Short mmCIF file of C-alpha atoms and ligand atoms in Angstrom, two decimals:
data_model
loop_
_atom_site.label_atom_id
_atom_site.label_comp_id
_atom_site.label_asym_id
_atom_site.label_seq_id
_atom_site.Cartn_x
_atom_site.Cartn_y
_atom_site.Cartn_z
CA MET A 1 -0.06 0.29 -0.41
CA LYS A 2 1.22 3.56 -0.74
CA PRO A 3 0.91 6.18 1.37
CA LEU A 4 -1.47 8.95 0.72
CA ILE A 5 -0.03 12.40 1.27
CA GLY A 6 -2.02 15.32 1.67
CA ILE A 7 -1.06 18.92 0.00
CA THR A 8 -2.27 22.13 1.09
CA GLY A 9 -2.94 24.81 -2.06
CA ASP A 10 -3.63 28.15 -2.75
CA ILE A 11 -6.46 29.86 -2.19
CA ASP A 12 -7.41 32.78 -4.74
CA GLU A 13 -10.05 35.06 -4.89
CA ARG A 14 -11.32 36.76 -7.41
CA ASP A 15 -14.03 37.67 -9.24
CA GLY A 16 -16.41 37.13 -6.16
CA LYS A 17 -15.39 33.32 -6.13
CA ARG A 18 -12.40 31.23 -4.56
CA TYR A 19 -10.00 29.48 -6.54
CA LEU A 20 -8.16 26.27 -5.30
CA TYR A 21 -4.63 25.76 -6.69
CA ILE A 22 -1.62 23.71 -6.55
CA ASP A 23 2.16 23.98 -8.32
CA THR A 24 2.45 20.34 -9.04
CA ARG A 25 5.37 19.91 -9.03
CA TYR A 26 4.51 18.70 -5.32
CA GLY A 27 2.80 15.53 -6.32
CA SER A 28 5.34 14.67 -8.99
CA LEU A 29 7.91 14.19 -6.37
CA ILE A 30 5.98 12.50 -3.62
CA GLU A 31 4.58 9.89 -6.93
CA GLU A 32 8.04 9.51 -7.75
CA TYR A 33 9.29 8.79 -4.65
CA GLY A 34 6.45 6.32 -3.48
CA GLY A 35 3.12 8.47 -2.86
CA ILE A 36 -0.18 8.93 -3.58
CA PRO A 37 -0.56 12.64 -3.57
CA LEU A 38 -4.07 14.89 -2.80
CA LEU A 39 -5.35 18.22 -3.36
CA LEU A 40 -7.07 18.72 0.24
CA HIS A 41 -10.39 21.33 -0.36
CA PRO A 42 -10.52 23.27 2.93
CA ALA A 43 -13.53 22.01 4.05
CA GLU A 44 -15.07 21.69 8.18
CA SER A 45 -14.70 17.80 8.67
CA VAL A 46 -10.94 18.53 9.91
CA LYS A 47 -10.91 15.35 11.13
CA GLU A 48 -12.23 13.03 8.73
CA VAL A 49 -10.09 14.68 5.82
CA ILE A 50 -6.85 13.61 8.45
CA SER A 51 -8.24 9.97 9.32
CA LYS A 52 -7.91 9.19 5.50
CA ILE A 53 -4.20 10.78 4.87
CA ASP A 54 -1.06 8.51 5.97
CA GLY A 55 1.23 12.55 5.64
CA LEU A 56 0.48 16.01 5.61
CA LEU A 57 2.60 18.82 2.96
CA LEU A 58 1.97 21.66 3.81
CA SER A 59 2.96 23.93 0.60
CA GLY A 60 4.43 27.02 0.15
CA GLY A 61 2.19 29.96 -1.06
CA GLU A 62 1.90 33.74 0.51
CA ASP A 63 2.44 35.89 3.86
CA ILE A 64 0.42 35.00 6.47
CA HIS A 65 -1.13 37.03 7.92
CA PRO A 66 0.83 39.08 11.17
CA LYS A 67 -3.00 38.24 13.96
CA TYR A 68 -2.29 34.58 13.35
CA TYR A 69 1.12 35.68 15.69
CA GLY A 70 -0.75 38.85 17.96
CA GLU A 71 0.81 41.97 15.10
CA GLU A 72 -0.51 43.65 12.80
CA PRO A 73 1.66 44.09 9.25
CA LYS A 74 4.02 46.59 9.33
CA TYR A 75 5.01 46.42 5.35
CA PRO A 76 3.19 45.99 2.62
CA MET A 77 2.94 42.34 1.98
CA GLU A 78 0.84 39.16 0.02
CA LEU A 79 -1.39 38.11 1.77
CA SER A 80 -2.78 34.19 1.96
CA PRO A 81 -6.73 34.22 3.16
CA ASP A 82 -7.49 33.29 6.30
CA ILE A 83 -9.31 31.23 5.35
CA ARG A 84 -6.07 28.37 3.41
CA THR A 85 -4.39 29.86 7.46
CA GLU A 86 -7.49 28.59 9.13
CA PHE A 87 -7.48 25.28 7.28
CA GLU A 88 -3.88 24.57 7.59
CA ILE A 89 -4.29 25.22 11.44
CA ALA A 90 -6.54 23.27 12.74
CA LEU A 91 -5.21 20.16 10.15
CA VAL A 92 -1.77 20.38 11.85
CA LYS A 93 -3.47 20.42 14.87
CA GLU A 94 -5.01 17.40 14.01
CA ALA A 95 -2.65 16.11 12.41
CA MET A 96 -0.37 15.69 15.73
CA VAL A 97 -3.19 14.23 17.37
CA LYS A 98 -2.94 11.20 15.37
CA GLY A 99 1.19 11.55 14.74
CA LEU A 100 1.13 12.10 11.48
CA PRO A 101 4.74 13.05 9.36
CA ILE A 102 4.55 16.29 8.75
CA LEU A 103 5.89 18.48 6.28
CA GLY A 104 6.22 22.19 5.61
CA ILE A 105 7.76 23.83 2.73
CA CYS A 106 8.38 28.06 2.91
CA HIS A 107 4.83 29.58 3.72
CA GLY A 108 4.02 25.74 5.04
CA MET A 109 7.06 26.37 7.77
CA GLN A 110 5.87 29.17 8.63
CA LEU A 111 2.26 28.12 9.48
CA LEU A 112 3.55 25.09 11.11
CA ASN A 113 5.59 27.56 13.67
CA VAL A 114 2.86 30.20 13.48
CA ALA A 115 0.53 27.37 14.63
CA LEU A 116 2.74 25.50 16.74
CA GLY A 117 2.79 29.37 18.71
CA GLY A 118 5.82 30.66 16.84
CA MET A 119 6.38 34.32 15.16
CA LEU A 120 7.60 35.33 12.16
CA TYR A 121 9.75 38.26 10.56
CA GLN A 122 7.30 40.84 8.40
CA ASP A 123 10.33 41.60 6.41
CA LEU A 124 13.44 40.11 6.38
CA LYS A 125 14.89 43.05 4.63
CA ARG A 126 13.99 45.42 7.10
CA GLN A 127 14.93 43.71 9.87
CA ASN A 128 18.76 43.73 8.20
CA PHE A 129 19.23 40.56 7.34
CA VAL A 130 21.25 40.48 3.89
CA ALA A 131 17.85 39.48 2.49
CA LYS A 132 18.80 39.47 -1.02
CA GLU A 133 20.38 36.26 -1.39
CA HIS A 134 16.96 34.73 -0.26
CA GLN A 135 14.97 36.11 -2.94
CA LEU A 136 13.62 34.90 -6.15
CA GLY A 137 16.12 36.01 -8.83
CA ASP A 138 18.99 35.26 -6.32
CA GLY A 139 17.38 32.22 -4.62
CA ARG A 140 20.35 30.20 -5.05
CA HIS A 141 22.09 30.15 -1.58
CA GLN A 142 23.77 27.33 0.94
CA VAL A 143 22.15 26.02 4.32
CA PHE A 144 23.89 24.64 7.35
CA ILE A 145 22.79 21.36 9.09
CA THR A 146 23.14 20.26 12.73
CA ARG A 147 24.68 17.47 13.10
CA GLY A 148 23.25 15.47 15.65
CA THR A 149 19.37 16.32 14.82
CA GLN A 150 16.84 14.03 12.51
CA PHE A 151 17.16 16.66 9.33
CA PHE A 152 20.99 15.90 9.75
CA LYS A 153 20.71 11.35 10.09
CA ILE A 154 17.93 12.55 6.52
CA MET A 155 20.46 14.63 4.90
CA GLY A 156 23.71 12.69 5.61
CA ARG A 157 25.40 16.35 4.76
CA THR A 158 26.60 19.63 7.10
CA ALA A 159 26.11 21.83 3.92
CA ILE A 160 23.57 21.79 1.21
CA ASN A 161 22.47 24.01 -1.81
CA VAL A 162 19.14 25.56 -2.01
CA THR A 163 16.34 27.20 -4.06
CA SER A 164 15.00 30.07 -1.85
CA THR A 165 11.69 32.56 -2.98
CA HIS A 166 10.93 34.59 0.63
CA HIS A 167 10.78 37.84 2.49
CA GLN A 168 9.87 36.79 5.79
CA ALA A 169 11.49 34.11 7.99
CA VAL A 170 11.12 32.47 11.42
CA LYS A 171 11.86 34.45 13.89
CA ASN A 172 10.28 33.45 18.00
CA ILE A 173 10.36 29.51 16.93
CA ALA A 174 7.81 27.60 18.97
CA LYS A 175 8.39 25.97 21.92
CA GLY A 176 9.04 22.19 20.93
CA LEU A 177 10.57 22.69 18.20
CA ARG A 178 14.38 23.28 17.39
CA VAL A 179 16.29 24.70 14.89
CA CYS A 180 18.51 22.05 12.24
CA VAL A 181 19.23 24.00 9.27
CA ARG A 182 20.84 27.83 9.23
CA THR A 183 22.20 30.36 6.72
CA THR A 184 25.16 32.49 7.64
CA ASP A 185 23.03 35.07 7.57
CA SER A 186 21.38 33.49 10.46
CA VAL A 187 18.19 33.12 8.91
CA ILE A 188 16.29 29.95 10.09
CA GLU A 189 15.66 27.66 6.94
CA GLY A 190 14.65 24.18 9.13
CA PHE A 191 13.42 22.85 12.28
CA GLU A 192 12.01 20.19 13.73
CA MET A 193 9.99 18.31 16.37
CA PRO A 194 12.89 16.13 18.11
CA GLU A 195 9.85 14.78 20.22
CA TYR A 196 8.04 13.13 17.06
CA PRO A 197 8.35 10.68 14.77
CA PHE A 198 8.88 13.71 11.86
CA LEU A 199 7.54 17.03 11.88
CA ILE A 200 9.66 19.40 9.62
CA GLY A 201 9.30 22.90 8.26
CA VAL A 202 12.43 23.80 5.73
CA GLN A 203 12.72 27.79 4.17
CA TRP A 204 13.52 26.63 1.03
CA HIS A 205 12.04 25.33 -1.92
CA PRO A 206 12.85 21.32 -2.55
CA GLU A 207 10.97 20.46 -5.56
CA LYS A 208 11.63 23.51 -8.07
CA GLU A 209 15.25 22.73 -8.67
CA PRO A 210 14.42 18.46 -7.52
CA ASP A 211 17.66 17.34 -6.93
CA GLU A 212 19.98 14.78 -4.49
CA ASP A 213 18.77 16.33 -1.71
CA SER A 214 15.58 16.91 -2.21
CA ARG A 215 14.84 12.98 -2.41
CA ARG A 216 16.66 12.75 0.59
CA LEU A 217 14.00 15.01 1.96
CA PHE A 218 10.92 13.45 0.07
CA GLN A 219 11.95 10.08 -0.07
CA GLY A 220 12.17 10.53 4.37
CA PHE A 221 8.84 11.72 4.10
CA ILE A 222 7.05 9.26 1.94
CA ASP A 223 9.58 6.68 4.42
CA GLN A 224 8.05 7.98 7.48
CA SER A 225 4.26 8.44 6.19
CA LEU A 226 4.17 4.33 4.86
CA GLY A 227 5.63 3.51 8.40
CA ILE A 228 2.17 4.17 9.82
CA ARG A 229 -0.15 3.35 7.54
CA THR A 230 -3.00 1.51 8.85
CA PRO A 231 -3.57 -1.76 7.00
MN1 MN B 301 16.37 31.47 2.50
#
């Protein structure tokens, strides 16, 4: 039996309608490494949705409204609709009750941090980081993995090159999470939950230019999801 991996998508509100969409490269990687990708519609029945899947992938997207971490927007930003944020927070909480493997990518990592009580930098550039290399266009940079972490075990080395496109990042990390990846300008690029089988957030986009490191990460995630699959 292949594990079913639920993926959250972007929601675009225009012409009085809501559209749910996703970069299909997430699903392609899931399929390539042994899972079945399933796009999750924002539904009320979060408990039922979680009971059907074996792993949860929180995909990239726009900025989370700062009200979810107790701030007002300080700078211009592209906001993710509340319906997505609230659906994702509910999914994370329910998935953790069931012990499902969770992988957060870019917005998905930030969402995990916020869902668990952490805070974000609203704009790296204005908060004294070398933001240029984190953004699309210049968005390829090196990150450093801490030895002894779950993430190091999966990746097997201390430095990798990643595709980066973000202007926000984790500021205060949520309780229970630990940093496992950073850049030289000290941006938190990855975290994990040591007391949990697989809860990992990465600030980069492994699906945009898939390489051997993307494979290791997705393979690790899918193998864990297979491990909890109920026959
Ligand atoms: Mn970055």
